[in-house]
mmCIF file of C-alpha atoms and ligand atoms in Angstrom:
data_model
loop_
_atom_site.group_PDB
_atom_site.id
_atom_site.type_symbol
_atom_site.label_atom_id
_atom_site.label_comp_id
_atom_site.label_asym_id
_atom_site.label_seq_id
_atom_site.Cartn_x
_atom_site.Cartn_y
_atom_site.Cartn_z
ATOM 1 C CA MET A 1 150.617 85.515 79.354
ATOM 2 C CA ASP A 2 150.778 89.318 78.874
ATOM 3 C CA SER A 3 147.575 90.542 77.134
ATOM 4 C CA GLY A 4 149.566 93.201 75.252
ATOM 5 C CA LEU A 5 147.094 95.845 76.448
ATOM 6 C CA ASN A 6 147.288 98.619 78.998
ATOM 7 C CA LEU A 7 143.918 99.666 80.404
ATOM 8 C CA ILE A 8 142.748 102.418 82.738
ATOM 9 C CA PHE A 9 139.590 102.135 84.845
ATOM 10 C CA LEU A 10 138.033 105.509 85.603
ATOM 11 C CA GLY A 11 135.017 106.115 87.779
ATOM 12 C CA ALA A 12 133.802 107.902 90.869
ATOM 13 C CA PRO A 13 134.433 106.388 94.319
ATOM 14 C CA GLY A 14 132.347 103.224 94.584
ATOM 15 C CA ALA A 15 131.739 102.901 90.838
ATOM 16 C CA GLY A 16 133.091 99.338 90.941
ATOM 17 C CA LYS A 17 136.620 99.859 89.605
ATOM 18 C CA GLY A 18 138.174 97.491 92.151
ATOM 19 C CA THR A 19 135.391 94.905 91.828
ATOM 20 C CA GLN A 20 135.558 94.765 88.031
ATOM 21 C CA THR A 21 139.331 94.983 87.645
ATOM 22 C CA LYS A 22 139.824 92.095 90.091
ATOM 23 C CA LYS A 23 137.501 89.950 87.934
ATOM 24 C CA LEU A 24 139.407 90.891 84.764
ATOM 25 C CA ILE A 25 142.718 90.036 86.401
ATOM 26 C CA ASP A 26 141.461 86.622 87.531
ATOM 27 C CA LYS A 27 140.293 85.777 84.014
ATOM 28 C CA TYR A 28 142.793 87.535 81.740
ATOM 29 C CA HIS A 29 145.963 87.785 83.872
ATOM 30 C CA PHE A 30 146.507 91.523 83.781
ATOM 31 C CA ILE A 31 148.743 93.128 86.409
ATOM 32 C CA HIS A 32 146.595 95.157 88.802
ATOM 33 C CA LEU A 33 147.927 98.562 89.843
ATOM 34 C CA SER A 34 145.446 100.109 92.278
ATOM 35 C CA THR A 35 146.856 103.235 93.906
ATOM 36 C CA GLY A 36 144.206 103.049 96.662
ATOM 37 C CA ASP A 37 145.200 99.450 97.545
ATOM 38 C CA LEU A 38 148.912 100.304 97.383
ATOM 39 C CA LEU A 39 148.427 103.303 99.687
ATOM 40 C CA ARG A 40 146.363 101.297 102.200
ATOM 41 C CA LYS A 41 149.094 98.603 102.248
ATOM 42 C CA MET A 42 151.745 101.263 102.892
ATOM 43 C CA ILE A 43 149.679 102.660 105.773
ATOM 44 C CA GLN A 44 149.253 99.183 107.263
ATOM 45 C CA GLU A 45 153.020 98.636 107.073
ATOM 46 C CA ASP A 46 153.746 102.045 108.690
ATOM 47 C CA ASP A 47 155.683 103.109 105.615
ATOM 48 C CA PRO A 48 156.588 106.836 106.042
ATOM 49 C CA LEU A 49 154.961 107.669 102.689
ATOM 50 C CA GLY A 50 151.813 105.847 103.792
ATOM 51 C CA VAL A 51 151.746 107.873 107.003
ATOM 52 C CA LYS A 52 151.960 111.051 104.891
ATOM 53 C CA ALA A 53 149.165 109.835 102.573
ATOM 54 C CA LYS A 54 146.835 108.828 105.417
ATOM 55 C CA ALA A 55 145.950 112.413 106.369
ATOM 56 C CA TYR A 56 144.795 113.194 102.810
ATOM 57 C CA MET A 57 142.843 109.944 102.435
ATOM 58 C CA ARG A 58 140.996 110.362 105.714
ATOM 59 C CA GLU A 59 139.769 113.779 104.543
ATOM 60 C CA GLY A 60 138.701 112.479 101.104
ATOM 61 C CA GLN A 61 141.416 114.548 99.426
ATOM 62 C CA LEU A 62 143.822 113.342 96.761
ATOM 63 C CA VAL A 63 147.349 112.399 97.774
ATOM 64 C CA PRO A 64 149.939 114.717 96.092
ATOM 65 C CA ASP A 65 150.709 113.832 92.467
ATOM 66 C CA ALA A 66 154.484 113.470 92.932
ATOM 67 C CA LEU A 67 154.048 110.746 95.556
ATOM 68 C CA ILE A 68 151.495 108.828 93.472
ATOM 69 C CA ILE A 69 153.578 109.031 90.283
ATOM 70 C CA ASP A 70 156.661 107.708 92.123
ATOM 71 C CA ILE A 71 154.643 104.785 93.523
ATOM 72 C CA ILE A 72 153.319 103.830 90.069
ATOM 73 C CA LYS A 73 156.749 104.100 88.429
ATOM 74 C CA SER A 74 158.290 101.895 91.112
ATOM 75 C CA LYS A 75 155.702 99.168 90.363
ATOM 76 C CA MET A 76 156.036 99.095 86.557
ATOM 77 C CA HIS A 77 158.539 96.523 85.338
ATOM 78 C CA GLN A 78 157.310 95.761 81.805
ATOM 79 C CA GLY A 79 155.673 97.587 78.883
ATOM 80 C CA THR A 80 152.163 96.143 78.749
ATOM 81 C CA GLY A 81 149.602 94.022 80.568
ATOM 82 C CA TYR A 82 148.612 96.575 83.208
ATOM 83 C CA ILE A 83 145.243 97.652 84.529
ATOM 84 C CA PHE A 84 145.450 101.005 86.276
ATOM 85 C CA ASP A 85 142.675 101.242 88.876
ATOM 86 C CA GLY A 86 142.137 104.655 90.467
ATOM 87 C CA PHE A 87 145.140 106.092 88.592
ATOM 88 C CA PRO A 88 145.473 108.568 86.982
ATOM 89 C CA ARG A 89 143.156 110.875 88.919
ATOM 90 C CA THR A 90 144.492 114.272 87.792
ATOM 91 C CA LEU A 91 145.812 115.744 84.545
ATOM 92 C CA PRO A 92 149.434 115.848 85.800
ATOM 93 C CA GLN A 93 149.177 112.124 86.664
ATOM 94 C CA ALA A 94 147.782 111.354 83.175
ATOM 95 C CA GLN A 95 150.555 113.371 81.531
ATOM 96 C CA ALA A 96 153.195 111.545 83.580
ATOM 97 C CA LEU A 97 151.705 108.188 82.562
ATOM 98 C CA GLU A 98 151.794 109.202 78.868
ATOM 99 C CA LYS A 99 155.554 109.617 79.221
ATOM 100 C CA THR A 100 155.916 106.184 80.810
ATOM 101 C CA THR A 101 153.732 103.896 78.685
ATOM 102 C CA HIS A 102 151.045 103.599 76.003
ATOM 103 C CA ILE A 103 147.379 103.331 77.013
ATOM 104 C CA ASP A 104 145.046 101.328 74.753
ATOM 105 C CA LYS A 105 141.614 101.855 76.305
ATOM 106 C CA VAL A 106 140.039 103.757 79.178
ATOM 107 C CA VAL A 107 136.929 102.193 80.722
ATOM 108 C CA TYR A 108 134.644 104.688 82.468
ATOM 109 C CA LEU A 109 132.089 103.176 84.861
ATOM 110 C CA GLU A 110 129.026 105.428 85.144
ATOM 111 C CA VAL A 111 126.992 105.203 88.381
ATOM 112 C CA SER A 112 124.584 107.722 89.957
ATOM 113 C CA ASP A 113 125.634 109.588 93.123
ATOM 114 C CA LYS A 114 122.732 108.079 95.064
ATOM 115 C CA GLU A 115 123.871 104.531 94.228
ATOM 116 C CA LEU A 116 127.532 105.388 95.010
ATOM 117 C CA ILE A 117 126.674 106.745 98.464
ATOM 118 C CA GLY A 118 124.526 103.669 99.240
ATOM 119 C CA ARG A 119 127.321 101.293 98.168
ATOM 120 C CA LEU A 120 130.077 103.031 100.147
ATOM 121 C CA THR A 121 128.256 103.857 103.404
ATOM 122 C CA GLY A 122 127.208 100.199 103.715
ATOM 123 C CA ARG A 123 130.583 98.643 102.864
ATOM 124 C CA ARG A 124 132.302 96.638 105.616
ATOM 125 C CA ILE A 125 135.643 94.839 105.284
ATOM 126 C CA CYS A 126 137.210 91.984 107.221
ATOM 127 C CA ARG A 127 140.314 93.206 109.017
ATOM 128 C CA ASN A 128 141.826 89.737 108.790
ATOM 129 C CA CYS A 129 141.181 88.442 105.231
ATOM 130 C CA GLY A 130 139.938 91.544 103.366
ATOM 131 C CA GLN A 131 136.570 89.994 102.392
ATOM 132 C CA GLU A 132 134.042 92.763 101.619
ATOM 133 C CA TYR A 133 130.407 92.891 102.799
ATOM 134 C CA HIS A 134 127.513 95.305 102.542
ATOM 135 C CA VAL A 135 125.207 95.869 105.505
ATOM 136 C CA SER A 136 122.080 95.576 103.321
ATOM 137 C CA PHE A 137 122.959 93.801 100.043
ATOM 138 C CA GLN A 138 125.535 91.316 101.308
ATOM 139 C CA PRO A 139 125.577 91.162 105.123
ATOM 140 C CA SER A 140 127.800 88.731 106.997
ATOM 141 C CA LYS A 141 125.832 85.933 108.660
ATOM 142 C CA LYS A 142 128.043 86.504 111.715
ATOM 143 C CA GLY A 143 127.016 90.151 112.175
ATOM 144 C CA MET A 144 130.130 92.261 112.724
ATOM 145 C CA ASN A 145 132.446 89.287 112.107
ATOM 146 C CA CYS A 146 133.518 87.700 108.838
ATOM 147 C CA ASP A 147 131.622 84.634 107.552
ATOM 148 C CA LYS A 148 134.827 83.189 106.137
ATOM 149 C CA CYS A 149 137.405 83.634 108.899
ATOM 150 C CA GLY A 150 135.596 85.180 111.881
ATOM 151 C CA GLY A 151 137.739 88.354 111.712
ATOM 152 C CA ALA A 152 136.269 91.672 112.877
ATOM 153 C CA LEU A 153 134.587 93.807 110.202
ATOM 154 C CA TYR A 154 135.451 97.494 109.949
ATOM 155 C CA GLN A 155 134.387 100.517 107.941
ATOM 156 C CA ARG A 156 137.028 102.405 105.932
ATOM 157 C CA ASP A 157 137.695 105.855 107.471
ATOM 158 C CA ASP A 158 136.819 107.425 104.119
ATOM 159 C CA ASP A 159 133.521 105.495 103.797
ATOM 160 C CA LYS A 160 131.764 107.812 106.290
ATOM 161 C CA GLU A 161 129.055 109.811 104.525
ATOM 162 C CA GLU A 162 130.650 113.276 104.959
ATOM 163 C CA VAL A 163 133.987 112.020 103.557
ATOM 164 C CA ILE A 164 132.226 110.228 100.660
ATOM 165 C CA LYS A 165 130.616 113.544 99.679
ATOM 166 C CA LYS A 166 134.066 115.186 99.653
ATOM 167 C CA ARG A 167 135.468 112.302 97.518
ATOM 168 C CA LEU A 168 132.623 112.781 95.031
ATOM 169 C CA GLU A 169 133.348 116.526 94.823
ATOM 170 C CA VAL A 170 137.050 115.820 94.289
ATOM 171 C CA PHE A 171 136.192 113.311 91.548
ATOM 172 C CA LYS A 172 134.031 115.870 89.739
ATOM 173 C CA SER A 173 136.545 118.706 89.958
ATOM 174 C CA GLN A 174 139.893 116.905 89.562
ATOM 175 C CA THR A 175 139.293 113.531 87.866
ATOM 176 C CA ALA A 176 136.303 114.085 85.559
ATOM 177 C CA PRO A 177 138.413 116.341 83.254
ATOM 178 C CA LEU A 178 140.284 113.155 82.284
ATOM 179 C CA LEU A 179 137.194 112.027 80.345
ATOM 180 C CA LYS A 180 138.023 114.713 77.802
ATOM 181 C CA PHE A 181 141.769 113.986 77.932
ATOM 182 C CA TYR A 182 141.081 110.325 77.037
ATOM 183 C CA SER A 183 138.088 110.956 74.741
ATOM 184 C CA LYS A 184 139.575 108.971 71.813
ATOM 185 C CA LYS A 185 140.204 105.886 73.956
ATOM 186 C CA LEU A 186 137.125 106.113 76.161
ATOM 187 C CA ILE A 187 134.615 103.275 76.607
ATOM 188 C CA LYS A 188 131.600 104.275 78.709
ATOM 189 C CA VAL A 189 129.948 101.415 80.586
ATOM 190 C CA ASP A 190 126.799 101.626 82.719
ATOM 191 C CA GLY A 191 128.169 100.493 86.104
ATOM 192 C CA GLN A 192 124.744 99.954 87.684
ATOM 193 C CA GLY A 193 123.203 96.498 87.858
ATOM 194 C CA ILE A 194 124.495 93.091 88.864
ATOM 195 C CA VAL A 195 128.297 92.785 89.067
ATOM 196 C CA ASN A 196 128.469 89.931 86.525
ATOM 197 C CA GLU A 197 126.319 91.840 84.036
ATOM 198 C CA VAL A 198 128.586 94.887 84.272
ATOM 199 C CA PHE A 199 131.562 92.544 83.815
ATOM 200 C CA SER A 200 130.041 90.993 80.643
ATOM 201 C CA LYS A 201 129.551 94.473 79.183
ATOM 202 C CA ILE A 202 133.178 95.390 79.867
ATOM 203 C CA VAL A 203 134.496 92.160 78.325
ATOM 204 C CA ARG A 204 132.345 92.721 75.238
ATOM 205 C CA GLU A 205 133.390 96.367 74.853
ATOM 206 C CA LEU A 206 137.062 95.429 75.169
ATOM 207 C CA SER A 207 136.635 92.494 72.699
ATOM 208 C CA LEU A 208 138.410 90.236 75.183
ATOM 209 C CA ASN A 209 136.457 87.045 74.361
HETATM 210 P P1 AP5 B 1 140.593 104.290 96.176
HETATM 211 O O1 AP5 B 1 140.920 103.164 97.032
HETATM 212 O O2 AP5 B 1 141.000 104.286 94.750
HETATM 213 O O3 AP5 B 1 139.053 104.518 96.380
HETATM 214 P P2 AP5 B 1 137.897 105.129 95.460
HETATM 215 O O4 AP5 B 1 138.093 105.015 94.034
HETATM 216 O O5 AP5 B 1 137.624 106.484 96.010
HETATM 217 O O6 AP5 B 1 136.763 104.195 95.940
HETATM 218 P P3 AP5 B 1 136.727 102.619 95.873
HETATM 219 O O7 AP5 B 1 137.972 101.987 95.585
HETATM 220 O O8 AP5 B 1 136.149 102.170 97.099
HETATM 221 O O9 AP5 B 1 135.752 102.502 94.628
HETATM 222 P P4 AP5 B 1 135.751 101.455 93.438
HETATM 223 O O10 AP5 B 1 135.306 102.190 92.231
HETATM 224 O O11 AP5 B 1 137.008 100.672 93.367
HETATM 225 O O12 AP5 B 1 134.558 100.538 93.891
HETATM 226 P P5 AP5 B 1 134.592 99.069 94.503
HETATM 227 O O13 AP5 B 1 134.763 98.057 93.439
HETATM 228 O O14 AP5 B 1 135.536 99.047 95.669
HETATM 229 O O15 AP5 B 1 141.194 105.661 96.783
HETATM 230 C C1 AP5 B 1 141.080 105.959 98.152
HETATM 231 C C2 AP5 B 1 141.849 107.241 98.427
HETATM 232 O O16 AP5 B 1 143.251 107.037 98.132
HETATM 233 C C3 AP5 B 1 141.466 108.477 97.585
HETATM 234 O O17 AP5 B 1 140.362 109.171 98.131
HETATM 235 C C4 AP5 B 1 142.767 109.292 97.649
HETATM 236 O O18 AP5 B 1 142.912 109.937 98.877
HETATM 237 C C5 AP5 B 1 143.839 108.206 97.569
HETATM 238 N N1 AP5 B 1 144.225 107.924 96.170
HETATM 239 C C6 AP5 B 1 144.063 106.738 95.506
HETATM 240 N N2 AP5 B 1 144.521 106.844 94.248
HETATM 241 C C7 AP5 B 1 144.992 108.112 94.110
HETATM 242 C C8 AP5 B 1 145.567 108.830 93.032
HETATM 243 N N3 AP5 B 1 145.764 108.252 91.830
HETATM 244 N N4 AP5 B 1 145.905 110.123 93.241
HETATM 245 C C9 AP5 B 1 145.743 110.715 94.438
HETATM 246 N N5 AP5 B 1 145.182 110.101 95.500
HETATM 247 C C10 AP5 B 1 144.808 108.806 95.344
HETATM 248 O O19 AP5 B 1 133.084 98.965 95.007
HETATM 249 C C11 AP5 B 1 132.597 99.782 96.054
HETATM 250 C C12 AP5 B 1 131.500 99.027 96.807
HETATM 251 O O20 AP5 B 1 130.407 98.810 95.906
HETATM 252 C C13 AP5 B 1 131.942 97.629 97.278
HETATM 253 O O21 AP5 B 1 131.356 97.379 98.518
HETATM 254 C C14 AP5 B 1 131.400 96.685 96.209
HETATM 255 O O22 AP5 B 1 131.098 95.421 96.719
HETATM 256 C C15 AP5 B 1 130.132 97.415 95.763
HETATM 257 N N6 AP5 B 1 129.814 97.184 94.350
HETATM 258 C C16 AP5 B 1 130.664 97.174 93.289
HETATM 259 N N7 AP5 B 1 129.992 96.941 92.140
HETATM 260 C C17 AP5 B 1 128.673 96.826 92.498
HETATM 261 C C18 AP5 B 1 127.482 96.584 91.762
HETATM 262 N N8 AP5 B 1 127.497 96.419 90.432
HETATM 263 N N9 AP5 B 1 126.330 96.541 92.445
HETATM 264 C C19 AP5 B 1 126.292 96.706 93.821
HETATM 265 N N10 AP5 B 1 127.406 96.927 94.577
HETATM 266 C C20 AP5 B 1 128.581 96.982 93.917
#
């Protein structure tokens, strides 16, 4: 059933937006709109727009607003029940979203740069089933293959340290101004600590129980 809410998850790369929104969706049946996931799917499918986006993503730069706004609009088929993950990331994107739908709350996950870099440089993903690992905190028992399906693990092109630093700079210059834009709807959550503890804080702050 539609929750009646539209939520945005804001946070620097690696803050846990994807991790936490996937848990909320499993429990509360929101519709997940992650622009990063949508772009990666388009790249995998050799979609011409994905090919265009790939060059920006590999460099840690944002994909042009017009392309992102069109993707989001094409995925919205009802008024409420959405969680926007990694969108909006610029003021023009936020202004375009205002014209499309109402936003109830904006959850901002706060995590230190040191922790973000550690999380992202160590992330590995199964090419076959998408299961995520971390070389130190959650290694696969099969080394460079997935515990679940045996698929090969890979590192995202943009999870190399020099690209992560660029993504952090881009977050600070282009996305952080949204904290002011959404100040009346903003819920700040400490994103450090165990995943389930962060999740409990979010659920409490959103009064979802
Ligand atoms: P996108 O895919 O959105 O990536 P990101 O936000 O830069 O980074 P992540 O998605 O990896 O971070 P996250 O906060 O979701 O963290 P996660 O839960 O995965 O975007 C990629 C690129 O696409 C952009 O650089 C840009 O080029 C383009 N793009 C996307 N949207 C765009 C837009 N709107 N406009 C323009 N361009 C756009 O967690 C990260 C890691 O940390 C995982 O390994 C996870 O297991 C681990 N972790 C999570 N929580 C914890 C915890 N509590 N403790 C320990 N580890 C944790």
